[in-house]
PDB file of C-alpha atoms in Angstrom:
ATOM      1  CA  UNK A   1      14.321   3.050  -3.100  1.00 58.00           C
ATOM      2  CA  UNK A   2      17.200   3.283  -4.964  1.00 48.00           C
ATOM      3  CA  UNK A   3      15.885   2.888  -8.316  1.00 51.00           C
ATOM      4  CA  UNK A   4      12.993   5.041  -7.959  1.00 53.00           C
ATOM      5  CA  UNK A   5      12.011   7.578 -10.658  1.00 61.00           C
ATOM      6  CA  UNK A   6      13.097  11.213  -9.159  1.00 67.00           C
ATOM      7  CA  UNK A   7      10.143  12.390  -6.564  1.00 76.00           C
ATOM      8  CA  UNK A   8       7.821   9.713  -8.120  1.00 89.00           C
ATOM      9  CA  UNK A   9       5.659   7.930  -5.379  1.00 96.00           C
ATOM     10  CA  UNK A  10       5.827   4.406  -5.111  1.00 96.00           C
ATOM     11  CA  UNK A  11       3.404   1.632  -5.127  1.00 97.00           C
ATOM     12  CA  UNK A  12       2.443  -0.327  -1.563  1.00 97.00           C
ATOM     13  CA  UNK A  13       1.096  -3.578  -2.928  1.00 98.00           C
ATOM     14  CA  UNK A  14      -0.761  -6.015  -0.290  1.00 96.00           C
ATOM     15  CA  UNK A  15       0.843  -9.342  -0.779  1.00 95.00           C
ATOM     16  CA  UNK A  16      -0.630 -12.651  -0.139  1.00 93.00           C
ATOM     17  CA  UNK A  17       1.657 -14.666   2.336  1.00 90.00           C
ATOM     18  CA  UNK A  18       0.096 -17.908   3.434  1.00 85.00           C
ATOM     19  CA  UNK A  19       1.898 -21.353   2.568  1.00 83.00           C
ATOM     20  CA  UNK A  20      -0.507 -22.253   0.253  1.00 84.00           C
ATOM     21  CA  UNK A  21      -0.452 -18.939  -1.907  1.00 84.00           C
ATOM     22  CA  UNK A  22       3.615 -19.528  -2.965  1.00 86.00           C
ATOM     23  CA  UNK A  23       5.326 -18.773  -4.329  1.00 90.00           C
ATOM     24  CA  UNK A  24       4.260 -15.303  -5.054  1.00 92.00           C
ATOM     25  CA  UNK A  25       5.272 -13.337  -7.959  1.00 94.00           C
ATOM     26  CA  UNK A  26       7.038  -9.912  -9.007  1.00 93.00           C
ATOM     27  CA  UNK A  27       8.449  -9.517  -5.178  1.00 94.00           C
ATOM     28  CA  UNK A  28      11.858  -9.626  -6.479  1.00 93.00           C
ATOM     29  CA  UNK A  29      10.897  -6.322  -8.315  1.00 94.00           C
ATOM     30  CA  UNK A  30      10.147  -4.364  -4.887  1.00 96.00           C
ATOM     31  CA  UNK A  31      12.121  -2.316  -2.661  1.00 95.00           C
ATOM     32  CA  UNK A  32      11.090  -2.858   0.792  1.00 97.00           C
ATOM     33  CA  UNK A  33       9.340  -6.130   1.653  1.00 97.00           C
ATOM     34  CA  UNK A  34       7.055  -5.908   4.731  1.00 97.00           C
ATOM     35  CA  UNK A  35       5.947  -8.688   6.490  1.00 95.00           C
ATOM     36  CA  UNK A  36       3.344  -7.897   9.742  1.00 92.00           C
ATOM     37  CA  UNK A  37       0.903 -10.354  11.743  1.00 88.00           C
ATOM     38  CA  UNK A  38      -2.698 -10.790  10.016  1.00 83.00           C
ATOM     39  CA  UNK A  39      -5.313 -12.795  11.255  1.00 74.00           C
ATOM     40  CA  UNK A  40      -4.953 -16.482  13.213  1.00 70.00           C
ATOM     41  CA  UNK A  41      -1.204 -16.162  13.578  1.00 73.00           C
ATOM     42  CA  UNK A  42      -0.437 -16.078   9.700  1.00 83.00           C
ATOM     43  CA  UNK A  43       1.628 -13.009   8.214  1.00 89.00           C
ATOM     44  CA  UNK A  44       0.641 -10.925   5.150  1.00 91.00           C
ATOM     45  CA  UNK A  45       3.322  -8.540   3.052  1.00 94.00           C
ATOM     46  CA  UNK A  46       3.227  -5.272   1.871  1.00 96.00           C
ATOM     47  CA  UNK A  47       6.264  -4.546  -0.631  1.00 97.00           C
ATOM     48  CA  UNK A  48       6.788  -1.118  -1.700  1.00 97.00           C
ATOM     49  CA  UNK A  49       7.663  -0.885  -5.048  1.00 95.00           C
ATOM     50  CA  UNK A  50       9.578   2.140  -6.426  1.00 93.00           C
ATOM     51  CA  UNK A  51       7.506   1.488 -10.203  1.00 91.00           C
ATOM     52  CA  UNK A  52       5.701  -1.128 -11.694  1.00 90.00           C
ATOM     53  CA  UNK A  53       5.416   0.039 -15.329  1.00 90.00           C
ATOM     54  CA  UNK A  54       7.803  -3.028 -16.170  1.00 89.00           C
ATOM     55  CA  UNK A  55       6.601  -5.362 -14.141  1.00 91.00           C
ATOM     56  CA  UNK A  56       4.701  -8.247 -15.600  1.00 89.00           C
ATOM     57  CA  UNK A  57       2.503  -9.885 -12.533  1.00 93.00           C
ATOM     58  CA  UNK A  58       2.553  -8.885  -9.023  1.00 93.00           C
ATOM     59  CA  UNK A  59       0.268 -10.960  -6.504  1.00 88.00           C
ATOM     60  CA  UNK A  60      -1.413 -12.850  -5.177  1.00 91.00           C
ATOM     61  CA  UNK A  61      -3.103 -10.090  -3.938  1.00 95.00           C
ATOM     62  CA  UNK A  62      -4.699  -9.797  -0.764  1.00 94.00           C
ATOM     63  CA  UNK A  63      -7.199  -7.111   1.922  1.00 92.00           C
ATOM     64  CA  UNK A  64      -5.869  -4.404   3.936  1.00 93.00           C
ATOM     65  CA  UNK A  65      -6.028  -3.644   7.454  1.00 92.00           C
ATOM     66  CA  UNK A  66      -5.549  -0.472   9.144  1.00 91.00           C
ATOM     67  CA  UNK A  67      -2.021  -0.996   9.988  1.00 91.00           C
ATOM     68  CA  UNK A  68      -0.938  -1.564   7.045  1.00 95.00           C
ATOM     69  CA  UNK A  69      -1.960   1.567   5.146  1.00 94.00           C
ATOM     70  CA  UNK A  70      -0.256   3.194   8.087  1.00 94.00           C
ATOM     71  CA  UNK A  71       3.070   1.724   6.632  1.00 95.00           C
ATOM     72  CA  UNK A  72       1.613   2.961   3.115  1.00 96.00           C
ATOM     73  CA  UNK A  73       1.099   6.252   4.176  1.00 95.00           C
ATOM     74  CA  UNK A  74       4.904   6.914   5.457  1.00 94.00           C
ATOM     75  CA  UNK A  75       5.574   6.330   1.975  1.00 96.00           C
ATOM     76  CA  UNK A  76       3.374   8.438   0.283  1.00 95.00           C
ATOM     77  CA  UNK A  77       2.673   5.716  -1.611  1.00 96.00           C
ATOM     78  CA  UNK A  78      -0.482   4.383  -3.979  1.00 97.00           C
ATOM     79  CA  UNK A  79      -1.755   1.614  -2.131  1.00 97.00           C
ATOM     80  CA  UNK A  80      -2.876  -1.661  -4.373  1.00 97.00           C
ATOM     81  CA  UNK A  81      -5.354  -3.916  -2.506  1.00 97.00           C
ATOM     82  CA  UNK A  82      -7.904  -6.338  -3.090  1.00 94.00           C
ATOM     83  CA  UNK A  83     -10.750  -6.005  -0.376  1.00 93.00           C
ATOM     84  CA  UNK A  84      -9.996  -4.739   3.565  1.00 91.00           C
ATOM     85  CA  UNK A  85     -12.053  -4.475   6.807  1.00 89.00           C
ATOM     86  CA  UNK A  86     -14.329  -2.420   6.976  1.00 90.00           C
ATOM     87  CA  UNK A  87     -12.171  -0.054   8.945  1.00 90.00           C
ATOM     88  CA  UNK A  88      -9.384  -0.097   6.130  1.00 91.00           C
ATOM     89  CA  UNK A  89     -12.350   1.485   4.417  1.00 94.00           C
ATOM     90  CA  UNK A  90     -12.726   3.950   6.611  1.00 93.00           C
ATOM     91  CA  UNK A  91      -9.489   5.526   7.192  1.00 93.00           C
ATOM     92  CA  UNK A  92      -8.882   5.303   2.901  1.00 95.00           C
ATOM     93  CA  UNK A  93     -12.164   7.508   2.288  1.00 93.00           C
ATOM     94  CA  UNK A  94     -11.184   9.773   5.993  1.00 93.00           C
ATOM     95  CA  UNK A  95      -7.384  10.306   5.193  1.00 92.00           C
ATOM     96  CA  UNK A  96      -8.142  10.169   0.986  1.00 92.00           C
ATOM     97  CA  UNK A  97      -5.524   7.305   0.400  1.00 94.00           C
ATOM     98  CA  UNK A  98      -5.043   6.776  -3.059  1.00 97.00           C
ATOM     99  CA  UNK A  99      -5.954   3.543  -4.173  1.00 97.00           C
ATOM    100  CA  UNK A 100      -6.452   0.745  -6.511  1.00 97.00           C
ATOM    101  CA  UNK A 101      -8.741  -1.671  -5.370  1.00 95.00           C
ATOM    102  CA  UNK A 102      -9.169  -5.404  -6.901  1.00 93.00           C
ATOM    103  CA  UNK A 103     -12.638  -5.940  -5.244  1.00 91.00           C
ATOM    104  CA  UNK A 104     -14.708  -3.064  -5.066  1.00 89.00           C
ATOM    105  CA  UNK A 105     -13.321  -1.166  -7.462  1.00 86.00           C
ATOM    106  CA  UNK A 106     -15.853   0.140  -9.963  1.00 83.00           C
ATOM    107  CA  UNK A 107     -13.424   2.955 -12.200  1.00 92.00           C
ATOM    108  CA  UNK A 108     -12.647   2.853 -15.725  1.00 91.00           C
ATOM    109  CA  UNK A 109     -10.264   0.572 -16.167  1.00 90.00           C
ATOM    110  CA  UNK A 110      -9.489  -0.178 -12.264  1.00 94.00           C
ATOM    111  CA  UNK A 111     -11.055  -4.137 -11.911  1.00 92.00           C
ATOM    112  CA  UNK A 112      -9.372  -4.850 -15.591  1.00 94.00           C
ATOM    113  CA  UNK A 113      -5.899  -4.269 -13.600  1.00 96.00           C
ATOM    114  CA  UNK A 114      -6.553  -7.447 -12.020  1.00 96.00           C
ATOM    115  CA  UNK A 115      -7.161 -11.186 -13.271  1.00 95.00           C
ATOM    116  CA  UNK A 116      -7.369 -14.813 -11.574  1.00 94.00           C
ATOM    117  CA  UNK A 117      -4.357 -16.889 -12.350  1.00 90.00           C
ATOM    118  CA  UNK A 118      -5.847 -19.886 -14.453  1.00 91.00           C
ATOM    119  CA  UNK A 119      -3.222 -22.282 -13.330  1.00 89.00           C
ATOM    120  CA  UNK A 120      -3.783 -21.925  -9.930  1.00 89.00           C
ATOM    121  CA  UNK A 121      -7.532 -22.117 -10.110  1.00 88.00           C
ATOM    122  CA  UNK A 122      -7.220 -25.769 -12.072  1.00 87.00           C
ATOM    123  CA  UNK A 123      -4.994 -26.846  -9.323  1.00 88.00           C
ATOM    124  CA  UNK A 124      -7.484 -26.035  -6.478  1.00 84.00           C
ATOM    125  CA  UNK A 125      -6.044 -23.064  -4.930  1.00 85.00           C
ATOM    126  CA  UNK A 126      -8.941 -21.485  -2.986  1.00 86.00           C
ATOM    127  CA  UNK A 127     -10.030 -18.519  -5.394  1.00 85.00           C
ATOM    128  CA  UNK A 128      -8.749 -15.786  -2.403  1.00 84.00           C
ATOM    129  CA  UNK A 129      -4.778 -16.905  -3.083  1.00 89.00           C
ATOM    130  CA  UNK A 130      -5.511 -16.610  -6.989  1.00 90.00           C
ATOM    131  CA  UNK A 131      -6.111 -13.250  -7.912  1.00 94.00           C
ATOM    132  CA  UNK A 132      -2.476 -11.317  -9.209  1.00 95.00           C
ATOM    133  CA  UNK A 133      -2.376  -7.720 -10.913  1.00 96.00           C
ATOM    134  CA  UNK A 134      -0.885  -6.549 -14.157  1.00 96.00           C
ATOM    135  CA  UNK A 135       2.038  -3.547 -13.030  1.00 94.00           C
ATOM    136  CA  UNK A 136       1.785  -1.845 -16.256  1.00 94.00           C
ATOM    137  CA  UNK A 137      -2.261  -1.693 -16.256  1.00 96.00           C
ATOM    138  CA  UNK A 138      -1.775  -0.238 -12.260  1.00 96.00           C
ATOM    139  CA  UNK A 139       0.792   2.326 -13.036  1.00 95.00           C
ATOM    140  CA  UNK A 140      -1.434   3.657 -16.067  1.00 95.00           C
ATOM    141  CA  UNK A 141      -4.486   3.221 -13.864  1.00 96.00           C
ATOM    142  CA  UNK A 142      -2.392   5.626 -11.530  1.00 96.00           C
ATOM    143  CA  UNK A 143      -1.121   7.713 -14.272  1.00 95.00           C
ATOM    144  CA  UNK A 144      -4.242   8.457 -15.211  1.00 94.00           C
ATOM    145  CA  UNK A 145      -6.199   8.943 -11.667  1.00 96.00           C
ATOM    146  CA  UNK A 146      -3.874  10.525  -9.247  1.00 96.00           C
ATOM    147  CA  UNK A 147      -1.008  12.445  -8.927  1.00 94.00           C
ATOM    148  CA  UNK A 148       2.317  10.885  -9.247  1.00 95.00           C
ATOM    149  CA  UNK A 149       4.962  13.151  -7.826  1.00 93.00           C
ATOM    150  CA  UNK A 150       5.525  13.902  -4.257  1.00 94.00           C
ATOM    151  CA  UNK A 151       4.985  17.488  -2.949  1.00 92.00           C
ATOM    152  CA  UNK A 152       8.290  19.780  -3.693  1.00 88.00           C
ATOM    153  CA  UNK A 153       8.878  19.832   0.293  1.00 88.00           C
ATOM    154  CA  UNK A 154       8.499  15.698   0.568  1.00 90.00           C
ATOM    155  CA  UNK A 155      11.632  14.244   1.606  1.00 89.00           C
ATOM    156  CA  UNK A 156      12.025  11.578  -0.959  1.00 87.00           C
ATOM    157  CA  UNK A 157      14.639   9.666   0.955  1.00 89.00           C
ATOM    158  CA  UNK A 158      11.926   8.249   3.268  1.00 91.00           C
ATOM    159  CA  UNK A 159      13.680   8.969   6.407  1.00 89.00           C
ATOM    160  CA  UNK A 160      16.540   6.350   5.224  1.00 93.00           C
ATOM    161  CA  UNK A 161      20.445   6.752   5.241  1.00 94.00           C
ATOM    162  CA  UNK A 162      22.473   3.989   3.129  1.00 94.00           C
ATOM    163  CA  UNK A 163      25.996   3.177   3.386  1.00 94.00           C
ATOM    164  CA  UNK A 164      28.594   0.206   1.676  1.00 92.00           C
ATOM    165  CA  UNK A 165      29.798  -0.010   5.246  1.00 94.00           C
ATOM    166  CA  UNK A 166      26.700  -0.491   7.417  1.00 96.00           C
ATOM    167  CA  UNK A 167      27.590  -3.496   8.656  1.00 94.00           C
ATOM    168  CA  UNK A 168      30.614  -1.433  10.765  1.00 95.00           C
ATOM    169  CA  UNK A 169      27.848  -0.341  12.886  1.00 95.00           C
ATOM    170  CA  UNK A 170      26.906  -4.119  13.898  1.00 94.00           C
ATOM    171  CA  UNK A 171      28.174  -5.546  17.204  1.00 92.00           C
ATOM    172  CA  UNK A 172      27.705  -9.777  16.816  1.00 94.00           C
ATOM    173  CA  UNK A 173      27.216 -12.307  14.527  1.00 93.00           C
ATOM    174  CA  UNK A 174      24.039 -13.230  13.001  1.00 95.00           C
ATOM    175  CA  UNK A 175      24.298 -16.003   9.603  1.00 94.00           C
ATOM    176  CA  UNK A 176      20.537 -17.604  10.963  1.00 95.00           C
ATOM    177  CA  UNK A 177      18.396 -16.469  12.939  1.00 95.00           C
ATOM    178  CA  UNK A 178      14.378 -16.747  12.942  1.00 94.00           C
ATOM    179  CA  UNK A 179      11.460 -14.296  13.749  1.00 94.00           C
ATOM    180  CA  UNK A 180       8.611 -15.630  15.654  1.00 89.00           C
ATOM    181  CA  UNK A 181       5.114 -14.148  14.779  1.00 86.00           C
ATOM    182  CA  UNK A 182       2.734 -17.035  16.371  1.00 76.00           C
ATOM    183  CA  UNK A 183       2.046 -19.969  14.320  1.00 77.00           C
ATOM    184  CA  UNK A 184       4.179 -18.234  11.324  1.00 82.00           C
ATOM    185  CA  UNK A 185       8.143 -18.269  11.838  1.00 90.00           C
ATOM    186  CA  UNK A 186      10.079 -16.704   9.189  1.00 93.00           C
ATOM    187  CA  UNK A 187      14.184 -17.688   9.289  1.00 95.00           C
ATOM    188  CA  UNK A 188      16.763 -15.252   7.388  1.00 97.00           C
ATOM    189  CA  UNK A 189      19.879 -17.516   6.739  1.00 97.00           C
ATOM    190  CA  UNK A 190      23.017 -15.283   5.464  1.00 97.00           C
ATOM    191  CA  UNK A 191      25.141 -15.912   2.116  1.00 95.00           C
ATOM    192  CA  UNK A 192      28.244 -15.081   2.382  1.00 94.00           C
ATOM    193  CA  UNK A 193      29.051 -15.972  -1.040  1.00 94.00           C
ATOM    194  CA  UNK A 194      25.619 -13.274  -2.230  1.00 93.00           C
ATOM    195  CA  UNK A 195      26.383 -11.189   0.646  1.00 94.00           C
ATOM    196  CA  UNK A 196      22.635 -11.228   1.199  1.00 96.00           C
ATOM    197  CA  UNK A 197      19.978 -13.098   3.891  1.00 97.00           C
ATOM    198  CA  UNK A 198      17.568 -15.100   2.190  1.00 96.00           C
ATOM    199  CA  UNK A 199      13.823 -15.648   3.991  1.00 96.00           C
ATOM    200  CA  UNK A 200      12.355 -19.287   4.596  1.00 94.00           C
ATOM    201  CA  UNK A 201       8.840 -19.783   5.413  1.00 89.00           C
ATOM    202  CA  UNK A 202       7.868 -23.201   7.286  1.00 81.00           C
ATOM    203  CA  UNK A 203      11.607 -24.462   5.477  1.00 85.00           C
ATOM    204  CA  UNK A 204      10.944 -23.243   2.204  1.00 88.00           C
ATOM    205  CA  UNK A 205      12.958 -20.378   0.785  1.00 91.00           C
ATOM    206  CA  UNK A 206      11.195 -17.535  -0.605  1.00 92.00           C
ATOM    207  CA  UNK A 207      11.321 -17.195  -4.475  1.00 92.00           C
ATOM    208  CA  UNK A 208       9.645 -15.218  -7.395  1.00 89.00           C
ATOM    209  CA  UNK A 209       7.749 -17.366  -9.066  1.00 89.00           C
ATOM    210  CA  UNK A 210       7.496 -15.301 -11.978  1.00 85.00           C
ATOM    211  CA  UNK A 211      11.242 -15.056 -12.429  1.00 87.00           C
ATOM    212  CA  UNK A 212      12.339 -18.285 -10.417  1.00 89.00           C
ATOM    213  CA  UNK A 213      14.571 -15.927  -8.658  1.00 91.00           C
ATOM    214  CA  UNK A 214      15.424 -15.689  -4.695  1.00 92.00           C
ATOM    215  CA  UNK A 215      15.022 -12.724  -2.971  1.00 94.00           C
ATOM    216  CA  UNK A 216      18.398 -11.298  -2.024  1.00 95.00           C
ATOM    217  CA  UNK A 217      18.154  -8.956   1.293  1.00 97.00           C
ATOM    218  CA  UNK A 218      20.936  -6.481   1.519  1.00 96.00           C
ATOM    219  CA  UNK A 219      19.237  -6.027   4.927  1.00 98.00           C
ATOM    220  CA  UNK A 220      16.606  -7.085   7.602  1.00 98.00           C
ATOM    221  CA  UNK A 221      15.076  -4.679  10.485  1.00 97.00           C
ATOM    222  CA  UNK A 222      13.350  -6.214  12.761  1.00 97.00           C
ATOM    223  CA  UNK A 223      10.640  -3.705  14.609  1.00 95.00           C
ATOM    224  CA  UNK A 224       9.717  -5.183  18.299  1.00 91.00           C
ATOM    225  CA  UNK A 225       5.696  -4.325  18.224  1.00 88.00           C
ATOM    226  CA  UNK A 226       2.678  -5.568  20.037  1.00 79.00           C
ATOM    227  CA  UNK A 227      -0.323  -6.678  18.949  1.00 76.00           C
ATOM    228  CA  UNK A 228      -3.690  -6.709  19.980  1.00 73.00           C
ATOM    229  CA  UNK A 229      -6.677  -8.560  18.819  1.00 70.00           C
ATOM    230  CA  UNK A 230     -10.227  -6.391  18.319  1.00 65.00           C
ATOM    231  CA  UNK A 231     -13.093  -8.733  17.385  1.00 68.00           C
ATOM    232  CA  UNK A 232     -14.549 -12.129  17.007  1.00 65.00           C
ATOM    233  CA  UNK A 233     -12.629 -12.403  13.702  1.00 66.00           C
ATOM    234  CA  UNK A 234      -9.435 -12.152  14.844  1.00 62.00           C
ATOM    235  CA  UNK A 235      -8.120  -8.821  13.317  1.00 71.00           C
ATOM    236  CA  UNK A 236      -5.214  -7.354  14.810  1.00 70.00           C
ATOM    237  CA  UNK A 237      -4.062  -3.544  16.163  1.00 73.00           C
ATOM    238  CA  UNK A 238      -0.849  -1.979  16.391  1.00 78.00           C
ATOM    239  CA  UNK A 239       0.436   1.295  17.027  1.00 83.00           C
ATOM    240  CA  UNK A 240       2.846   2.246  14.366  1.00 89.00           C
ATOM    241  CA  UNK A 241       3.943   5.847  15.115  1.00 89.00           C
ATOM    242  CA  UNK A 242       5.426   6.749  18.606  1.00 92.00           C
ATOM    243  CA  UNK A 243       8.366   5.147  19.477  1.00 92.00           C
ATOM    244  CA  UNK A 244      10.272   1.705  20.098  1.00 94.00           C
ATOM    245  CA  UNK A 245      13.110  -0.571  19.693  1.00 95.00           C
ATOM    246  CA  UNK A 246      14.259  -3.646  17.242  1.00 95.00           C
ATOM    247  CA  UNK A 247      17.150  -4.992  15.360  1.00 97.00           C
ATOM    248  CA  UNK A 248      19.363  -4.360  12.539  1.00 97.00           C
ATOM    249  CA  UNK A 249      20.902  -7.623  10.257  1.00 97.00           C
ATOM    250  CA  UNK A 250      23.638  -6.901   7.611  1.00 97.00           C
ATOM    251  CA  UNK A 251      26.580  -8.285   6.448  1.00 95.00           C
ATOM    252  CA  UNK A 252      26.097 -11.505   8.701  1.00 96.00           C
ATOM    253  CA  UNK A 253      25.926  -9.380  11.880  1.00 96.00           C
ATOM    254  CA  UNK A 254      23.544  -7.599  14.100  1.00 97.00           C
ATOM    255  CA  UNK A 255      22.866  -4.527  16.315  1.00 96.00           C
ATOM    256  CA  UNK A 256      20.150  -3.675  18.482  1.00 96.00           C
ATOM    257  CA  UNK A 257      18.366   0.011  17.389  1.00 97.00           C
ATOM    258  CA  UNK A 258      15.641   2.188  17.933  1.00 96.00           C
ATOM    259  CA  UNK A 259      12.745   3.650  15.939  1.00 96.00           C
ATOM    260  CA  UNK A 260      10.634   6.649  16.429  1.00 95.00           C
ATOM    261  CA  UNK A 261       7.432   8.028  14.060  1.00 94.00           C
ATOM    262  CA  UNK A 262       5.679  11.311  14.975  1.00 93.00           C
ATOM    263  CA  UNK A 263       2.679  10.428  13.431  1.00 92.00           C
ATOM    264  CA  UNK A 264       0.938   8.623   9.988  1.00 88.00           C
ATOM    265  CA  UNK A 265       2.460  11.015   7.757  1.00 89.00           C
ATOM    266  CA  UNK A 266       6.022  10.184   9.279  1.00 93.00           C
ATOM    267  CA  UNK A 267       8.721   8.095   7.625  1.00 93.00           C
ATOM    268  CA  UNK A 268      10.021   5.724  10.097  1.00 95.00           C
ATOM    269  CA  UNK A 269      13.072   6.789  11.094  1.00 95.00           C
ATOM    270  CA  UNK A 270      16.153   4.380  12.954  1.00 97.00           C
ATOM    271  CA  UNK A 271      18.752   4.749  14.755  1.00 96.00           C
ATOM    272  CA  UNK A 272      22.079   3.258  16.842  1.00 96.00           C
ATOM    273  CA  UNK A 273      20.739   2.975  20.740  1.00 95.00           C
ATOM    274  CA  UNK A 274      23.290   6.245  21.184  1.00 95.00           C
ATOM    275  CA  UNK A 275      21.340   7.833  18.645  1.00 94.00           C
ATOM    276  CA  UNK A 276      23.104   7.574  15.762  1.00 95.00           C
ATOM    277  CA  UNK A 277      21.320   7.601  12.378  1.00 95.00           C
ATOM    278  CA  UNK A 278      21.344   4.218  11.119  1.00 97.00           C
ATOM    279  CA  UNK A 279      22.850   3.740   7.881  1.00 96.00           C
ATOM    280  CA  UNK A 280      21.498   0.328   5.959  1.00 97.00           C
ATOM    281  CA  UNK A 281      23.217  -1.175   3.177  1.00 96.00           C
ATOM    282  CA  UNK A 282      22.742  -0.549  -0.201  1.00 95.00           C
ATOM    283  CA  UNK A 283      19.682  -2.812  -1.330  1.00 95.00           C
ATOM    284  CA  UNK A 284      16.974  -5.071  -0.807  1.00 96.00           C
ATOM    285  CA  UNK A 285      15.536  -4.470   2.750  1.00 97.00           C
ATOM    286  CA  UNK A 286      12.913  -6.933   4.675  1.00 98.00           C
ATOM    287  CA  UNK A 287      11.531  -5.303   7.788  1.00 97.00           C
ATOM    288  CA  UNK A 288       9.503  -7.577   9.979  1.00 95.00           C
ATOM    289  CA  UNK A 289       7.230  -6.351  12.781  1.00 94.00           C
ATOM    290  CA  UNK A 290       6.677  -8.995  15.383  1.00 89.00           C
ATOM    291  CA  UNK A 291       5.242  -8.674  18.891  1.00 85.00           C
ATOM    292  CA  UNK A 292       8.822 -10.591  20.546  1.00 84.00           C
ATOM    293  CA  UNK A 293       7.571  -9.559  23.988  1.00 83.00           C
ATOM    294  CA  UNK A 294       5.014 -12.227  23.383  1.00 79.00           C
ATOM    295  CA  UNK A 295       6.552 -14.764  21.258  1.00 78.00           C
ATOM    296  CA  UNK A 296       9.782 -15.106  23.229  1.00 82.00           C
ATOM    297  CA  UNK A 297      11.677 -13.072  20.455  1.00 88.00           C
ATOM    298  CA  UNK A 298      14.372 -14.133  17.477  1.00 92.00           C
ATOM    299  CA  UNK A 299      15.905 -16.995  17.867  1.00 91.00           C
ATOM    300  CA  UNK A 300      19.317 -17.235  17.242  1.00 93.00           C
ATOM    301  CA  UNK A 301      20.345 -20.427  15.702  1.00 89.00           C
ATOM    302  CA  UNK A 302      23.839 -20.219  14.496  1.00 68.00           C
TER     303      UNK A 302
END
């Protein structure tokens, strides 16, 4: 979070992610991209934005689950939503998440940060992948409802280290490779011209389809985590905090690492398998968390 306003909290924004819903729009603006199993096998995002203030249109927006406000909370970060289960709920009102919420949101001002795309309805887009949120209306929504700094104490680097020589710390070669989620498969192919990965989903790269721009990773961790499903509906559990292991992608290579999270209120924090801090380039950073125990982990395809 490079470009962040000085110990300003960011913005976790739920993110639409199914085929039909691209290309989505303002996720060249974020930080940190998120991408973590959903329902049925499908994926959903949650980028972490440093700011919003200049950004146009962010969406299509989509629910929350538990997990992910787990990964919103080791930001300290307002969380932007439309809808969640009914545990999401819950643990918002239980752990007083602040929040911005395109369905049940009844605050001054706090549904008129949100409108359906028109062009997307008249093409036949179900109405759930067509709903998209002004930034500037959310950050003076937030402005105006909660406070915006972190605590004095919080450490604003988010447990992160950066370096312009993080790919030193990588031990093999990795220009495509493809994490397997279930019935989703994202693939990170590397440009060596860019110097960047760029994310495919079912062949198709990933773009901003507000600025018809790709999304350039400086990096991509990889967190190794199972899943679990918990009712009829097919919602999923994980266990975010504790500890575990995964991958680090940079610079066309790759090197197997470790994470560790005392609790909610944790950053996540990586390191080398000697325990090293891990240093990431400086950047755009995707981290995917994907049960590989169970889906026969990343392929590596060239």
């Amino acid at each position: 979070l490079s470009t962040k306003p000085e110990n300003t909290r960011p913005f976790a924004v739920m993110i639409n992610n199914i085929v039909y819903a691209q290309p989505q729009v303002g996720i060249s603006n974020a930080d940190i991209i998120y991408e973590i199993p959903a329902e049925g096998g499908i994926t959903r995002m949650m980028a972490i934005f440093s700011h919003l203030y200049d950004v146009e249109s962010v969406g299509s927006i989509r629910s929350l689950r538990p997990y992910y406000l787990s990964v919103a909370l080791s930001y300290d970060a307002i969380v932007i939503h439309a809808g969640g289960s009914e545990q999401a709920y819950s643990d918002i009102k239980s752990l007083g998440i602040d929040n911005i919420d395109g369905v049940r949101g009844a605050r001054s001002g706090e549904a008129s940060c949100y409108y359906r795309d028109k062009t997307r309805l008249s093409q036949g887009k179900n109405v759930e992948h067509t709903l998209f949120a002004d930034g500037s209306k959310l950050a003076s929504f937030a402005a105006n409802n909660y406070e915006l700094k972190h605590d004095s104490s919080y450490d604003t680097g988010y447990g992160l280290k950066f370096s312009a020589d993080a790919a030193s710390q990588c031990t093999s070669s990795a220009n495509d490779f493809t994490v397997p989620y279930g019935y989703y498969k994202t693939t990170f192919k590397y440009n060596a011209d860019k110097k960047c990965y760029n994310a495919f989903i079912s062949g198709t790269e990933y773009t901003d389809g507000g600025s018809n721009s790709s999304i350039d990773l400086a990096n991509v961790i990889v967190l190794n985590i199972p899943t679990k499903t918990i009712d009829s509906y097919g919602r999923q559990a994980m266990e975010l905090t504790g500890s575990g292991t995964g991958y680090f992608f940079t610079g066309g290579k790759y090197v197997e690492i470790n994470w560790a999270r005392a609790d909610r209120a944790d950053n996540f924090h990586y390191t080398l398998k000697d325990g090293t801090p891990l240093n990431l380039s400086i950047g755009k950073t995707w981290i995917s968390i994907a049960p590989l125990d169970s889906t026969d982990g990343i392929a590596f395809n060239g």
